[in-house]
Coordinates of C-alpha atoms in Angstrom, one line a residue:
Chain A
X1 CA 7.1 0.9 25.6
X2 CA 7.8 -1.3 22.6
X3 CA 5.9 -0.8 19.4
X4 CA 6.3 -3.6 16.8
X5 CA 5.7 -2.6 13.1
X6 CA 4.7 -5.6 11.0
X7 CA 4.6 -5.2 7.2
X8 CA 6.1 -7.3 4.3
X9 CA 7.1 -4.0 2.6
X10 CA 10.3 -2.6 4.0
X11 CA 9.4 0.7 2.3
X12 CA 6.1 0.8 4.2
X13 CA 7.8 -0.2 7.5
X14 CA 10.1 2.8 7.0
X15 CA 7.2 5.1 6.4
X16 CA 5.2 3.8 9.4
X17 CA 8.3 4.3 11.6
X18 CA 8.9 7.7 10.3
X19 CA 5.3 8.7 10.9
X20 CA 5.5 7.3 14.4
X21 CA 8.4 9.7 15.1
X22 CA 6.6 12.6 13.4
X23 CA 3.5 11.9 15.5
X24 CA 5.5 12.2 18.7
X25 CA 5.9 8.5 19.5
X26 CA 9.7 8.5 18.8
X27 CA 10.6 8.0 22.4
X28 CA 9.3 4.4 22.3
X29 CA 11.3 1.4 21.3
X30 CA 10.3 0.7 17.7
X31 CA 11.0 -2.8 16.2
X32 CA 10.0 -4.3 12.9
X33 CA 8.9 -7.7 11.4
X34 CA 8.2 -8.7 7.8
X35 CA 5.1 -11.0 8.5
X36 CA 3.1 -12.6 11.2
X37 CA 5.5 -15.5 11.8
X38 CA 8.4 -13.0 12.3
X39 CA 6.2 -10.9 14.6
X40 CA 5.5 -14.0 16.8
X41 CA 9.2 -14.8 17.0
X42 CA 9.9 -11.1 17.9
X43 CA 7.5 -10.9 20.7
X44 CA 8.6 -14.3 22.1
X45 CA 11.9 -12.6 22.7
X46 CA 10.4 -9.5 24.3
X47 CA 6.7 -8.7 24.5
X48 CA 5.4 -5.7 22.7
X49 CA 3.1 -3.1 24.1
X50 CA 1.5 -2.3 20.7
X51 CA 1.6 -4.0 17.4
X52 CA 1.0 -2.0 14.2
X53 CA 0.3 -4.5 11.5
X54 CA -0.4 -4.7 7.7
X55 CA -3.3 -6.9 6.6
X56 CA -2.0 -8.6 3.4
X57 CA 1.3 -10.4 4.0
X58 CA 2.9 -13.6 2.9
X59 CA 3.5 -16.5 5.4
X60 CA 1.0 -15.2 8.0
X61 CA -1.3 -12.3 7.3
X62 CA -2.3 -9.7 9.8
X63 CA -5.7 -11.0 10.8
X64 CA -4.3 -14.5 11.3
X65 CA -1.6 -13.0 13.5
X66 CA -4.2 -11.2 15.6
X67 CA -6.3 -14.4 16.0
X68 CA -3.3 -16.4 16.9
X69 CA -2.4 -13.9 19.6
X70 CA -5.8 -13.9 21.1
X71 CA -6.1 -17.7 20.9
X72 CA -3.0 -18.0 23.0
X73 CA -4.3 -15.5 25.5
X74 CA -2.1 -12.6 24.4
X75 CA -4.0 -9.3 24.8
X76 CA -1.4 -7.0 23.3
X77 CA -2.8 -3.8 21.9
X78 CA -3.1 -4.3 18.2
X79 CA -3.9 -1.9 15.3
X80 CA -4.0 -2.4 11.6
X81 CA -2.2 -0.1 9.1
X82 CA -3.5 -1.3 5.8
X83 CA -4.6 -0.2 2.3
X84 CA -7.9 -2.1 2.8
X85 CA -10.4 -0.3 4.9
X86 CA -13.9 -1.2 3.9
X87 CA -16.6 -1.5 6.6
X88 CA -16.6 -5.3 6.5
X89 CA -12.9 -5.5 7.1
X90 CA -13.1 -3.0 9.9
X91 CA -15.7 -5.1 11.5
X92 CA -13.6 -8.3 11.1
X93 CA -10.7 -6.5 12.6
X94 CA -12.7 -5.2 15.6
X95 CA -14.4 -8.5 16.2
X96 CA -10.9 -10.2 16.3
X97 CA -9.8 -7.7 18.9
X98 CA -8.1 -4.9 17.1
X99 CA -8.2 -1.5 18.7
X100 CA -8.2 0.5 15.5
X101 CA -7.6 0.4 11.7
X102 CA -5.6 3.1 9.9
X103 CA -5.9 3.1 6.1
X104 CA -3.1 3.8 3.7
X105 CA -2.4 6.5 2.6
X106 CA -2.4 7.9 6.1
X107 CA -1.4 11.1 7.9
X108 CA 0.5 12.0 11.0
X109 CA -2.9 13.2 12.5
X110 CA -4.4 9.8 11.8
X111 CA -1.6 8.1 13.8
X112 CA -2.0 10.6 16.7
X113 CA -5.7 10.1 16.8
X114 CA -5.6 6.3 16.7
X115 CA -2.5 5.7 18.9
X116 CA -2.8 8.3 21.6
X117 CA -5.9 6.8 23.3
X118 CA -4.5 3.3 23.1
X119 CA -1.1 4.1 24.5
X120 CA -2.4 6.2 27.3
X121 CA -5.2 3.7 28.4
Chain B
X1 CA -20.4 10.5 -16.4
X2 CA -19.4 7.2 -18.0
X3 CA -18.0 4.3 -16.1
X4 CA -14.5 5.1 -17.4
X5 CA -14.8 8.7 -16.4
X6 CA -16.0 7.7 -12.9
X7 CA -13.0 5.3 -12.5
X8 CA -10.6 8.0 -13.8
X9 CA -12.0 10.4 -11.2
X10 CA -11.6 7.9 -8.4
X11 CA -8.1 6.9 -9.5
X12 CA -7.1 10.6 -9.8
X13 CA -8.1 11.3 -6.2
X14 CA -6.5 8.1 -4.8
X15 CA -3.2 8.6 -6.7
X16 CA -2.9 12.3 -5.9
X17 CA -3.5 11.4 -2.2
X18 CA -1.0 8.5 -2.1
X19 CA 1.7 10.7 -3.7
X20 CA 1.1 13.7 -1.5
X21 CA 0.6 12.1 1.8
X22 CA 2.9 9.1 1.6
X23 CA 5.7 10.3 -0.7
X24 CA 5.6 14.1 -0.4
X25 CA 5.4 14.3 -4.2
X26 CA 2.8 16.1 -6.3
X27 CA 1.1 14.0 -8.9
X28 CA -1.0 16.2 -11.2
X29 CA -3.5 14.6 -13.6
X30 CA -2.6 14.9 -17.3
X31 CA -5.2 14.9 -20.1
X32 CA -4.7 12.1 -22.5
X33 CA -3.9 14.5 -25.3
X34 CA -1.1 15.9 -23.2
X35 CA 0.7 12.5 -22.8
X36 CA 4.1 12.9 -24.2
X37 CA 5.3 9.8 -26.0
X38 CA 9.0 9.1 -25.6
X39 CA 10.8 8.7 -28.9
X40 CA 13.5 6.7 -27.2
X41 CA 12.6 3.4 -25.6
X42 CA 13.4 3.6 -21.9
X43 CA 13.5 1.2 -19.0
X44 CA 10.0 1.1 -17.5
X45 CA 8.5 -0.6 -14.4
X46 CA 5.0 -1.8 -13.9
X47 CA 3.6 -2.8 -10.5
X48 CA 0.3 -4.6 -10.3
X49 CA -2.3 -5.9 -7.8
X50 CA -5.2 -8.2 -8.8
X51 CA -8.6 -8.0 -7.3
X52 CA -10.9 -11.0 -7.2
X53 CA -14.4 -11.7 -5.9
X54 CA -17.6 -9.8 -6.7
X55 CA -15.4 -7.7 -9.0
X56 CA -12.5 -9.1 -10.9
X57 CA -9.7 -7.1 -12.4
X58 CA -6.4 -5.4 -11.7
X59 CA -4.8 -2.1 -11.0
X60 CA -1.4 -1.4 -12.5
X61 CA 1.1 1.5 -12.0
X62 CA 3.6 2.4 -14.7
X63 CA 6.6 4.7 -14.5
X64 CA 10.2 5.1 -15.8
X65 CA 13.1 3.7 -13.8
X66 CA 14.2 7.2 -13.0
X67 CA 10.8 8.0 -11.5
X68 CA 10.8 4.6 -9.6
X69 CA 14.1 5.6 -8.0
X70 CA 12.5 8.9 -6.9
X71 CA 9.6 7.1 -5.4
X72 CA 11.8 4.6 -3.6
X73 CA 14.0 7.4 -2.4
X74 CA 11.0 9.3 -1.0
X75 CA 9.8 6.2 0.8
X76 CA 13.2 5.2 2.2
X77 CA 14.4 8.7 2.8
X78 CA 17.6 7.8 0.8
X79 CA 19.6 9.2 -2.1
X80 CA 17.9 8.4 -5.5
X81 CA 21.3 7.7 -7.0
X82 CA 22.0 4.8 -4.6
X83 CA 18.6 3.1 -4.2
X84 CA 19.1 -0.7 -4.7
X85 CA 16.9 -2.6 -7.0
X86 CA 15.2 -4.5 -4.1
X87 CA 14.0 -1.2 -2.6
X88 CA 12.8 0.1 -6.0
X89 CA 10.8 -3.1 -6.5
X90 CA 9.5 -2.9 -2.9
X91 CA 8.4 0.7 -3.2
X92 CA 6.7 0.3 -6.6
X93 CA 4.8 -2.8 -5.3
X94 CA 3.6 -0.7 -2.3
X95 CA 2.3 2.1 -4.6
X96 CA 0.2 -0.5 -6.5
X97 CA -0.9 -1.9 -3.2
X98 CA -2.0 1.5 -1.8
X99 CA -3.8 2.6 -5.0
X100 CA -5.3 -0.8 -5.6
X101 CA -6.3 -1.2 -2.0
X102 CA -8.0 2.2 -1.9
X103 CA -9.8 1.4 -5.2
X104 CA -10.9 -2.0 -3.8
X105 CA -12.6 -0.2 -0.9
X106 CA -15.0 1.4 -3.5
X107 CA -16.0 -1.9 -5.0
X108 CA -18.9 -4.2 -4.2
X109 CA -17.9 -6.8 -1.6
X110 CA -16.6 -9.4 -1.1
X111 CA -13.4 -8.8 -2.9
X112 CA -9.8 -9.8 -2.2
X113 CA -6.6 -8.0 -3.0
X114 CA -3.5 -9.9 -4.2
X115 CA 0.1 -9.3 -3.1
X116 CA 1.8 -6.9 -5.6
X117 CA 4.1 -8.0 -8.4
X118 CA 6.6 -5.9 -10.3
X119 CA 7.9 -6.1 -13.9
X120 CA 10.8 -4.2 -15.4
X121 CA 11.9 -3.9 -19.0
X122 CA 12.0 -2.0 -22.3
X123 CA 9.1 -2.0 -24.8
X124 CA 7.1 -4.7 -23.1
X125 CA 3.4 -5.2 -23.1
X126 CA 1.5 -6.7 -20.1
X127 CA -1.6 -8.9 -20.5
X128 CA -4.1 -10.3 -18.0
X129 CA -6.0 -13.0 -20.0
X130 CA -9.7 -12.2 -20.3
X131 CA -9.3 -8.6 -19.1
X132 CA -10.0 -5.3 -20.8
X133 CA -8.9 -1.8 -20.0
X134 CA -11.5 0.1 -18.0
X135 CA -9.5 3.4 -17.6
X136 CA -6.0 4.6 -17.9
X137 CA -5.1 7.8 -16.1
X138 CA -1.8 9.6 -16.5
X139 CA -0.2 12.1 -14.2
X140 CA 2.8 14.5 -14.3
X141 CA 5.1 14.0 -11.3
X142 CA 8.5 15.6 -11.0
X143 CA 8.6 16.2 -14.7
X144 CA 7.9 12.5 -15.5
X145 CA 4.7 10.8 -16.7
X146 CA 3.2 8.1 -14.4
X147 CA 0.1 6.1 -15.2
X148 CA -2.5 4.1 -13.4
X149 CA -4.6 1.6 -15.3
X150 CA -7.7 -0.3 -14.2
X151 CA -8.4 -3.5 -15.9
X152 CA -11.6 -5.5 -15.5
X153 CA -12.5 -9.1 -16.2
X154 CA -16.2 -9.4 -17.1
X155 CA -16.2 -13.2 -16.9
X156 CA -15.1 -12.9 -13.2
X157 CA -13.0 -15.9 -14.2

């Protein structure tokens, strides 16, 4: 399985990838992109099975990326990993087709709880 | 509890959580009277996110360059002595983003969070026109002082 980590912060991409390994998802292929545009280019080359995406990013933010994917018929599993997690944003994310929203700061347990059902479904 | 005390309480919980869960570092709140002023000017960094909408203001994070290196090292899993400036800047911006984002979730909606910006220098002061300081909370972390400041703009300008 391919997991694509999308965040404009290289530091946060490192932390997310480290947390994925600590949560037991290290056997999957993990790739990274710095914004929504880069993510679209990445999955053009090879589709992802799961996208873990920040919300606030330059060029193309996370919610616009998710909407773009769904508009073009791409149903890839999609979860947000973001510092913003109020109920309104969660609702916007779910309405747009996200499977989950993990708020920063997060824990290994939060990753396991959110990703396990999605990756095994 | 005054507004400032409530903000300090919230910022304390957020910052301690960010440092422990994301960086593996302990940040312990310091009383204002315990803040140690450095007699020698040192290189400092400030990262900042602005919040606009139903509440307008900013959240800033201040620390020394040495502390910034430790934070970047913790995020990247690298040697503090060899962390490049780009990674220090990236890591400090992400701290402001996480603390500011968590604080934003406690505010009335709708509110928007800006992308972070980072400043570095010696003896500088930072201003956001029309804003005033709501609370400044200091912490001890790895023998260094770090601070989180919440600024508010009453004019919502």
